[in-house]
Amino acid sequence: MQRTIRTRPTLPFSPEGDDGLIVCRCEEITKGEIRRAVYDGMRSMNEVKRYLRAGMGLCQGQTCQRLVQGILSRELGLPLGETGRIRGRVPARPVILEDFGMSDGDSEGV
Amino acid sequence: MDADFRRSDVLIIGGGIVGCATAYRLGKRGVKALVIEKSEIGAGGSCRNAGGVRQSARDVRELPLAMHAVSDIWPTLGEELEIDVEYRQRGNLRLGKTEAHIKALTALVAKSVSAGLDVRMITGDEARAICPHMSDEVAGASWCPTDGHANPLHTTFGFYKKALEYGAAFVTGVTVHGLKKIRGRTRQALTDDGVYEADRVLLCAGYESRAIANTVGVDIPVEREVSEVFVTEQRPPMFDVMLGTSDADFYGHQSKHGSFVLGGMGGMEKYTSNDASVATHGITAPRLSRGVIKYFPTLRDIKVLRTWAGHYDVCIDGVPVVDNVGEAPGLTLAFGFCGHGFGISPAVSLALSELIIDGESKSIDVSALGYDRFRAKS
Ligand SMILES: Cc1cc2nc3c(=O)[nH]c(=O)nc-3n(C[C@H](O)[C@H](O)[C@H](O)COP(=O)(O)OP(=O)(O)OC[C@H]3O[C@@H](n4cnc5c(N)ncnc54)[C@H](O)[C@@H]3O)c2cc1C
């Protein structure tokens, strides 16, 4: 893991014309909110996800992950590959609670 | 520049909610903190927990922290941090289905009442009136109307953001391996990025604090225990209370977002907790799913989106250490939160800022959380 020093920003936040663009469709998170999160101190994909919910919705970041990475790398001045990924989580796609309850082989449970 | 950056008034080891909140409170009083975090902000328990803000069923030794947090800090914390911490104070129901459950709950209630907490036993029907949709199997519950829940992610990052605003600095991706005393005082943190130095050191790195404290001759008996949480899709508001069960077959709440945040254990933790990685175990969330359906049959067709695991830092006598260390002056400890440190963290950080600046915690009595309580009896 790369060493990152974090201190309070010295310049005010500067809005951009297309800040209203929706980037994470599931949770309706805009480009401006992601830029603002970086301004507020978020420095990685996981931090942006936890702060804003970008990538936490029904598609679990399948749609927006690359877009968020792009915005993050531009805001932080990092090469595209260095923003990291949001952590993959089980189950890979949504599963009905009752089916999930039987997924460890215990069919009597519910 | 780099040498300058490595010095501070206070070094805080661990960028979880305890480290972030204490950095904020120190900054507010004009004391500069540098927080060293090995991973990302909140990557430990602080962004993995289920958001319970609970006084009921707590050990009486940490009840002053829980009660202070609930009465004096949580109600206005969102305004203070300028972020929606989603604090909801709609009570905690701990549900029982069998006679044995009711007996166990009644005993827990008696303990909390004797410590001055408003908590009581209610019937199954009374519980269903508070939280509709619940199965008829629920025979009774303990009810603490002043408990609640909040959003741990917003709260952790809220403290982090405010700490930055008040002049604290953070360095992430740096791992602390040990501490070093200089002329009898704890002044240095030895890391994979060289030496960091300050007048005082706060160690709040969860389970890993134990090994770090060992390097200056202090041992706190803390073990690691894995626990899991899962999250569902959104539903219209169904209930607003925090729920637990006497059987511990699940606990959780519905968040402001509409998703249900549900957690618990699978039963194999004794054999799966030693792994440093925090992987989910294939039997845990399915077991919890079955638990949820037994109490809330209407949720059987809700979709599960995401599961994750986290580590509890379990202190063998059930409460954390929040104290200055006598034989290593300059060192303050805050770990061993036993899987319920989120709800009290706003109060813990206040006690810590006073321990660090004033030498004692005046606002909240933490005298039962001393580091030296494990000494062999003579
Ligand atoms: C699954 C789960 C559910 C929970 N549910 C609840 C709940 O409902 N209610 C409640 O009140 N509490 C709950 N908790 C407990 C709560 O999350 C913790 O008690 C709380 O977050 C503790 O905060 P902390 O800052 O002490 O620890 P952490 O957030 O774990 O922070 C410690 C930090 O130290 C860092 N660190 C570790 N070693 C080093 C090192 N060598 N050098 C530098 N940094 C290091 C870690 O990366 C970590 O970020 C739960 C915990 C888990 C895991």
XYZ file of C-alpha atoms and ligand atoms in Angstrom:
541
model
C 0.000 0.000 0.000
C 1.300 3.418 -1.042
C 2.067 6.004 1.657
C -0.403 8.879 1.380
C -0.204 12.080 3.410
C -3.523 13.802 4.030
C -3.952 17.357 5.230
C -6.669 19.985 4.968
C -7.079 21.411 1.437
C -5.655 24.887 0.929
C -7.828 26.020 -2.000
C -11.630 26.257 -2.039
C -13.645 23.605 -3.892
C -14.096 24.530 -7.544
C -17.364 23.397 -9.154
C -17.379 22.240 -12.797
C -20.081 22.545 -15.451
C -20.895 18.841 -15.658
C -20.890 18.154 -11.902
C -24.577 17.217 -12.114
C -23.882 14.153 -14.280
C -25.069 10.924 -12.657
C -22.188 8.445 -12.474
C -23.469 5.698 -10.132
C -26.951 4.985 -11.450
C -28.068 2.609 -8.702
C -27.435 5.098 -5.922
C -27.752 8.258 -8.047
C -24.331 9.687 -7.194
C -23.117 12.565 -9.358
C -19.706 13.491 -10.682
C -19.755 16.586 -8.494
C -20.385 14.525 -5.369
C -17.410 12.308 -6.210
C -15.184 15.337 -6.835
C -16.407 16.820 -3.565
C -15.623 13.553 -1.720
C -12.019 13.782 -2.913
C -11.939 17.391 -1.741
C -13.274 16.223 1.651
C -10.320 13.845 1.993
C -11.278 10.558 0.317
C -8.253 9.027 -1.401
C -9.286 5.584 -2.625
C -12.132 3.765 -4.350
C -13.175 2.084 -1.098
C -13.242 5.382 0.774
C -15.358 7.033 -1.925
C -17.708 4.043 -1.880
C -18.099 4.121 1.895
C -18.535 7.889 1.996
C -21.037 8.221 -0.863
C -22.448 4.722 -1.528
C -21.122 4.827 -5.129
C -20.899 1.131 -6.058
C -23.054 -0.081 -3.151
C -26.308 -0.482 -5.081
C -27.956 -3.350 -6.901
C -25.180 -3.677 -9.501
C -22.366 -3.479 -6.913
C -20.290 -1.149 -9.080
C -20.475 -3.208 -12.280
C -21.586 -0.119 -14.195
C -19.845 2.800 -12.511
C -16.541 1.448 -11.206
C -14.461 2.489 -14.240
C -16.084 5.905 -14.380
C -15.441 6.548 -10.694
C -11.833 5.379 -11.131
C -11.457 7.870 -13.972
C -12.767 10.795 -11.927
C -10.668 9.801 -8.926
C -7.459 9.477 -10.915
C -8.016 12.868 -12.529
C -8.785 14.594 -9.223
C -5.787 13.012 -7.481
C -3.414 13.292 -10.446
C -2.756 9.542 -10.303
C -2.312 7.123 -13.218
C -5.598 5.295 -13.909
C -4.358 1.980 -12.538
C -3.430 3.402 -9.146
C -6.796 4.326 -7.656
C -7.497 0.741 -6.621
C -10.803 -1.083 -6.910
C -13.781 -1.403 -4.645
C -13.572 -4.650 -2.754
C -15.554 -7.489 -4.350
C -18.198 -8.906 -2.044
C -20.184 -12.142 -1.806
C -22.764 -12.815 -3.301
C -21.545 -11.614 -6.699
C -25.119 -10.821 -7.731
C -28.211 -10.246 -5.559
C -29.717 -13.401 -4.036
C -33.163 -13.768 -2.409
C -32.839 -14.074 1.390
C -34.640 -17.415 1.506
C -32.349 -18.923 -1.154
C -29.300 -17.491 0.562
C -30.485 -19.111 3.785
C -30.261 -22.506 2.093
C -26.945 -21.900 0.336
C -24.876 -23.669 2.976
C -26.766 -26.889 2.429
C -29.174 -26.538 5.355
C -32.498 -26.935 3.568
C -34.464 -27.516 6.766
C -33.599 -24.126 8.164
C -36.354 -22.146 6.478
C 9.547 19.068 5.074
C 9.452 15.322 5.580
C 11.241 15.509 8.953
C 8.788 18.203 10.015
C 5.842 16.091 9.000
C 7.065 13.241 11.209
C 6.771 15.286 14.388
C 3.560 16.231 16.091
C 2.072 17.039 19.501
C 0.301 13.695 19.610
C 0.801 10.576 17.493
C -2.324 8.503 17.053
C -1.829 4.921 15.900
C -4.931 3.648 14.080
C -7.215 5.607 11.745
C -10.505 4.084 12.881
C -13.332 6.039 14.451
C -11.537 6.277 17.796
C -8.376 7.709 16.178
C -10.287 10.087 13.872
C -12.619 11.346 16.621
C -9.784 11.902 19.085
C -7.751 13.760 16.434
C -10.780 16.027 15.968
C -11.269 16.674 19.693
C -7.548 17.405 20.184
C -7.592 19.755 17.188
C -10.540 21.617 18.659
C -8.459 22.270 21.771
C -5.459 23.423 19.743
C -3.422 20.231 20.014
C -2.041 18.882 16.747
C -2.342 15.191 16.019
C -0.809 12.990 13.347
C -2.744 9.793 12.712
C -0.827 6.792 11.318
C -3.032 4.217 9.574
C -1.672 1.092 7.914
C -4.553 0.696 5.497
C -7.324 3.182 4.611
C -9.346 5.459 6.905
C -11.959 3.381 8.695
C -10.856 0.136 7.045
C -10.991 -1.757 10.350
C -14.093 -2.278 12.457
C -15.211 1.320 12.019
C -16.510 0.885 8.467
C -17.523 -2.754 8.961
C -19.862 -2.473 11.929
C -23.643 -2.545 11.962
C -24.251 0.872 13.499
C -25.797 -0.118 16.819
C -25.824 2.687 19.423
C -26.711 0.714 22.486
C -26.656 1.099 26.260
C -28.741 -1.959 27.112
C -26.962 -5.271 27.739
C -23.669 -3.483 28.332
C -21.253 -4.139 31.142
C -21.882 -1.573 33.883
C -18.190 -0.544 33.771
C -18.638 1.013 30.330
C -22.180 2.229 30.880
C -21.045 5.779 31.828
C -19.491 6.083 28.335
C -22.601 4.709 26.624
C -25.010 6.886 28.610
C -22.932 10.030 28.110
C -22.703 9.378 24.369
C -26.473 8.911 24.084
C -27.549 11.809 26.290
C -24.897 14.423 25.458
C -23.286 13.710 22.094
C -25.297 11.618 19.611
C -28.401 13.847 19.431
C -26.394 16.777 17.994
C -23.432 14.943 16.443
C -24.696 15.379 12.869
C -24.837 19.155 13.267
C -21.442 19.199 14.947
C -19.778 17.184 12.162
C -21.874 18.744 9.367
C -22.738 15.345 7.936
C -25.889 13.230 8.233
C -24.847 10.562 10.726
C -28.365 9.087 10.406
C -28.765 8.807 14.158
C -32.180 7.357 15.043
C -33.112 7.023 18.684
C -36.111 4.711 18.458
C -35.128 2.094 20.996
C -33.658 -1.380 21.124
C -35.671 -4.592 21.268
C -33.886 -7.766 22.294
C -36.197 -10.556 21.323
C -36.901 -13.854 23.018
C -38.862 -16.860 21.821
C -38.463 -19.434 24.581
C -38.747 -19.425 28.343
C -34.971 -19.699 28.624
C -34.568 -16.588 26.442
C -36.985 -14.598 28.604
C -35.141 -15.677 31.734
C -31.772 -14.615 30.284
C -33.188 -11.273 29.123
C -34.785 -10.612 32.503
C -31.424 -11.105 34.205
C -29.710 -8.699 31.782
C -32.417 -6.098 32.379
C -32.044 -6.339 36.158
C -28.307 -5.569 35.853
C -28.809 -2.501 33.656
C -31.641 -1.172 35.846
C -29.418 -1.359 38.896
C -26.919 0.821 37.009
C -29.593 3.462 36.353
C -30.657 2.634 32.790
C -34.294 2.852 31.634
C -34.811 -0.670 30.273
C -37.628 -3.137 30.953
C -39.212 -6.435 29.903
C -42.254 -6.273 27.623
C -44.580 -8.929 26.194
C -44.532 -10.298 22.655
C -47.627 -8.262 21.754
C -46.087 -5.080 23.104
C -42.963 -5.813 21.056
C -45.106 -6.354 17.932
C -46.823 -3.022 18.554
C -43.399 -1.317 18.520
C -42.136 -3.340 15.573
C -44.934 -4.721 13.374
C -44.335 -7.550 10.858
C -42.687 -9.608 13.563
C -43.559 -13.304 13.840
C -46.003 -14.529 16.498
C -43.211 -16.697 17.847
C -41.712 -13.719 19.671
C -42.766 -14.286 23.295
C -41.202 -11.259 24.919
C -38.377 -8.755 24.695
C -36.256 -6.341 26.622
C -36.988 -2.749 25.631
C -34.617 0.185 25.995
C -36.371 3.235 24.489
C -33.250 5.440 24.416
C -31.088 3.079 22.332
C -30.780 3.461 18.573
C -28.554 3.243 15.533
C -26.487 5.455 13.231
C -24.459 5.263 10.024
C -20.913 4.228 10.965
C -19.417 5.224 7.612
C -20.722 8.787 7.756
C -19.789 9.087 11.418
C -16.224 7.841 10.896
C -15.617 10.018 7.823
C -17.383 12.937 9.517
C -14.858 12.839 12.358
C -12.025 12.402 9.835
C -13.124 15.409 7.776
C -13.507 17.588 10.884
C -10.122 16.445 12.193
C -8.536 17.607 8.917
C -10.372 20.927 9.188
C -9.000 21.447 12.707
C -5.446 20.862 11.517
C -4.836 17.175 12.141
C -2.714 15.320 9.585
C -3.101 11.701 8.519
C -0.701 9.305 6.885
C -2.115 6.086 5.432
C -0.246 3.061 4.087
C 2.224 3.134 6.995
C 2.365 0.273 9.529
C 3.561 0.767 13.105
C 5.685 -2.094 14.434
C 6.618 -0.818 17.860
C 7.042 2.058 20.282
C 10.201 3.453 21.809
C 10.795 5.354 25.004
C 13.235 8.267 25.036
C 14.483 9.155 28.521
C 11.643 7.247 30.109
C 8.828 8.746 28.027
C 6.970 7.081 25.170
C 7.852 9.312 22.239
C 8.476 7.314 19.096
C 6.577 5.021 16.773
C 8.784 2.717 14.711
C 7.198 2.047 11.327
C 7.889 0.558 7.905
C 8.346 4.217 6.894
C 10.926 5.090 9.536
C 10.532 6.844 12.888
C 7.647 9.167 13.800
C 7.875 11.226 16.963
C 5.623 13.195 19.327
C 5.232 14.300 22.948
C 2.418 11.803 23.457
C 1.206 8.617 21.803
C -2.347 7.247 21.608
C -2.576 3.589 20.665
C -6.002 2.728 19.194
C -5.229 0.165 16.495
C -7.768 -2.473 17.535
C -6.477 -6.004 18.134
C -3.045 -5.160 16.750
C -2.518 -2.691 19.591
C -1.651 -5.591 21.869
C 1.595 -6.468 20.087
C 2.517 -2.787 19.739
C 1.988 -2.164 23.491
C 4.111 -5.243 24.208
C 7.150 -3.391 22.815
C 7.109 -1.073 25.854
C 6.359 -3.876 28.291
C 2.566 -3.547 28.565
C 0.306 -6.532 27.852
C -3.474 -6.239 27.618
C -5.222 -9.585 27.111
C -7.095 -8.917 23.874
C -8.062 -11.520 21.313
C -9.392 -11.336 17.778
C -12.863 -12.565 16.847
C -14.396 -12.475 13.381
C -18.002 -11.371 12.851
C -20.112 -10.713 9.762
C -22.670 -8.273 8.420
C -24.818 -8.320 5.299
C -26.945 -5.752 3.516
C -30.134 -6.089 1.483
C -31.783 -4.099 -1.261
C -33.950 -1.103 -0.294
C -37.512 -1.421 0.976
C -39.979 1.260 2.095
C -39.597 2.039 5.821
C -40.708 -0.993 7.849
C -39.273 -0.401 11.322
C -36.943 2.040 12.977
C -35.774 0.222 16.106
C -32.492 -1.578 16.651
C -33.060 -5.314 17.013
C -31.196 -8.103 18.695
C -32.153 -11.555 19.880
C -31.468 -13.463 23.049
C -30.421 -16.398 20.892
C -27.964 -14.165 18.944
C -29.266 -15.632 15.677
C -29.113 -12.142 14.112
C -29.171 -8.449 15.011
C -29.706 -5.364 12.899
C -31.830 -2.456 11.711
C -33.298 -0.848 8.608
C -31.125 2.053 7.510
C -32.309 5.473 6.365
C -31.404 4.351 2.843
C -34.030 1.588 3.162
C -31.648 -1.361 3.129
C -31.543 -3.753 6.081
C -28.167 -4.028 7.803
C -28.019 -7.407 9.532
C -25.215 -9.087 11.409
C -24.120 -11.883 13.669
C -22.016 -14.997 13.870
C -22.074 -18.457 12.329
C -20.848 -20.509 15.255
C -17.396 -21.473 13.925
C -15.657 -18.237 14.941
C -13.491 -19.977 17.509
C -11.744 -21.730 14.614
C -11.812 -18.981 11.982
C -10.801 -15.871 13.925
C -7.029 -16.246 13.870
C -6.694 -15.513 10.199
C -5.405 -11.957 9.692
C -7.502 -11.623 6.529
C -11.145 -10.795 7.107
C -12.828 -13.173 4.673
C -16.506 -14.057 4.975
C -17.292 -17.665 5.828
C -19.756 -19.624 3.683
C -21.967 -20.684 6.598
C -22.375 -17.406 8.469
C -24.650 -15.164 6.383
C -26.870 -18.125 5.365
C -27.348 -18.940 9.046
C -28.208 -15.319 9.797
C -30.631 -15.277 6.833
C -32.522 -18.179 8.383
C -32.549 -16.341 11.701
C -34.022 -13.196 10.125
C -36.785 -15.134 8.346
C -37.862 -16.807 11.579
C -38.533 -13.427 13.173
C -39.600 -11.563 9.988
C -41.291 -13.958 7.551
C -42.212 -11.040 5.254
C -38.537 -10.485 4.474
C -38.060 -13.922 2.924
C -37.995 -12.549 -0.639
C -35.752 -9.524 -0.072
C -32.483 -9.555 -2.020
C -29.115 -9.808 -0.288
C -26.558 -7.561 -1.998
C -23.330 -7.733 -0.079
C -21.691 -9.495 2.845
C -18.463 -8.738 4.656
C -16.513 -9.696 7.754
C -14.684 -7.694 10.400
C -12.663 -8.280 13.540
C -13.745 -7.611 17.103
C -10.927 -6.735 19.506
C -12.170 -8.764 22.453
C -10.724 -7.999 25.875
C -10.952 -11.063 28.122
C -12.982 -9.322 30.821
C -15.486 -7.814 28.397
C -14.666 -4.098 28.472
C -11.965 -1.993 26.771
C -8.907 -0.309 28.208
C -9.164 3.498 28.129
C -6.311 4.807 30.235
C -2.911 6.469 30.538
C -0.083 4.016 31.203
C 1.797 4.749 34.422
C 5.060 2.970 33.643
C 5.294 4.238 30.078
C 4.495 7.939 30.588
C 3.185 9.636 27.470
C 1.308 6.545 26.315
C -2.499 6.326 26.267
C -4.367 3.121 25.366
C -7.828 2.672 23.833
C -8.605 -0.809 22.558
C -10.426 -4.018 23.417
C -13.858 -2.681 22.437
C -15.329 -6.202 22.238
C -17.477 -5.622 19.154
C -19.448 -2.650 20.426
C -17.107 0.319 20.329
C -18.907 2.291 17.623
C -21.810 3.510 19.770
C -19.526 4.764 22.544
C -16.751 6.150 20.313
C -17.986 9.790 20.466
C -17.686 9.597 24.279
C -14.480 7.531 24.260
C -12.784 10.205 22.167
C -13.847 12.900 24.639
C -12.414 10.897 27.545
C -9.213 10.309 25.554
C -8.730 13.984 24.709
C -8.990 14.794 28.426
C -6.688 11.944 29.443
C -4.131 13.238 26.946
C -4.395 16.985 27.592
C -5.521 17.177 31.253
C -4.086 13.896 32.534
C -7.512 12.651 33.652
C -10.976 12.119 32.216
C -13.182 14.664 34.001
C -16.374 14.570 31.932
C -16.872 10.790 32.026
C -15.879 8.213 34.629
C -13.573 5.695 32.942
C -11.869 4.577 36.138
C -13.133 0.990 35.707
C -11.326 0.723 32.344
C -7.783 0.913 33.689
C -4.877 -0.814 31.977
C -3.574 -2.304 35.224
C -6.698 -4.263 36.188
C -5.198 -7.516 34.874
C -2.308 -7.620 37.326
C -2.031 -10.859 39.251
C -3.619 -10.561 42.689
C -1.184 -10.747 45.575
C -18.864 -6.938 12.032
C -18.832 -5.930 13.140
C -20.035 -5.417 13.646
C -20.028 -4.473 14.676
N -21.203 -3.930 15.115
C -21.197 -2.944 16.047
C -22.393 -2.289 16.437
O -23.480 -2.578 15.936
N -22.319 -1.321 17.400
C -21.126 -0.955 17.976
O -21.125 -0.092 18.847
N -19.971 -1.529 17.576
C -19.967 -2.507 16.631
N -18.785 -3.092 16.237
C -17.525 -2.690 16.878
C -16.950 -1.394 16.326
O -16.882 -1.444 14.915
C -15.548 -1.167 16.894
O -15.552 -1.336 18.288
C -15.050 0.244 16.578
O -15.093 0.488 15.195
C -13.664 0.404 17.116
O -13.051 1.506 16.521
P -11.476 1.613 16.544
O -11.131 2.923 15.955
O -10.984 1.274 17.901
O -10.991 0.365 15.675
P -10.798 0.156 14.094
O -11.836 0.801 13.296
O -10.580 -1.305 13.894
O -9.470 0.960 13.821
C -8.186 0.480 14.093
C -7.314 0.895 12.928
O -5.960 0.630 13.230
C -5.319 0.237 12.046
N -4.106 -0.503 12.405
C -4.038 -1.771 12.885
N -2.757 -2.111 13.095
C -2.004 -1.036 12.744
C -0.597 -0.797 12.740
N 0.268 -1.733 13.135
N -0.157 0.415 12.295
C -1.048 1.360 11.883
N -2.376 1.176 11.884
C -2.857 -0.009 12.305
C -6.359 -0.618 11.339
O -6.094 -0.717 9.943
C -7.642 0.123 11.657
O -8.018 1.031 10.638
C -18.776 -4.052 15.219
C -17.581 -4.566 14.703
C -17.596 -5.495 13.677
C -16.289 -6.015 13.156
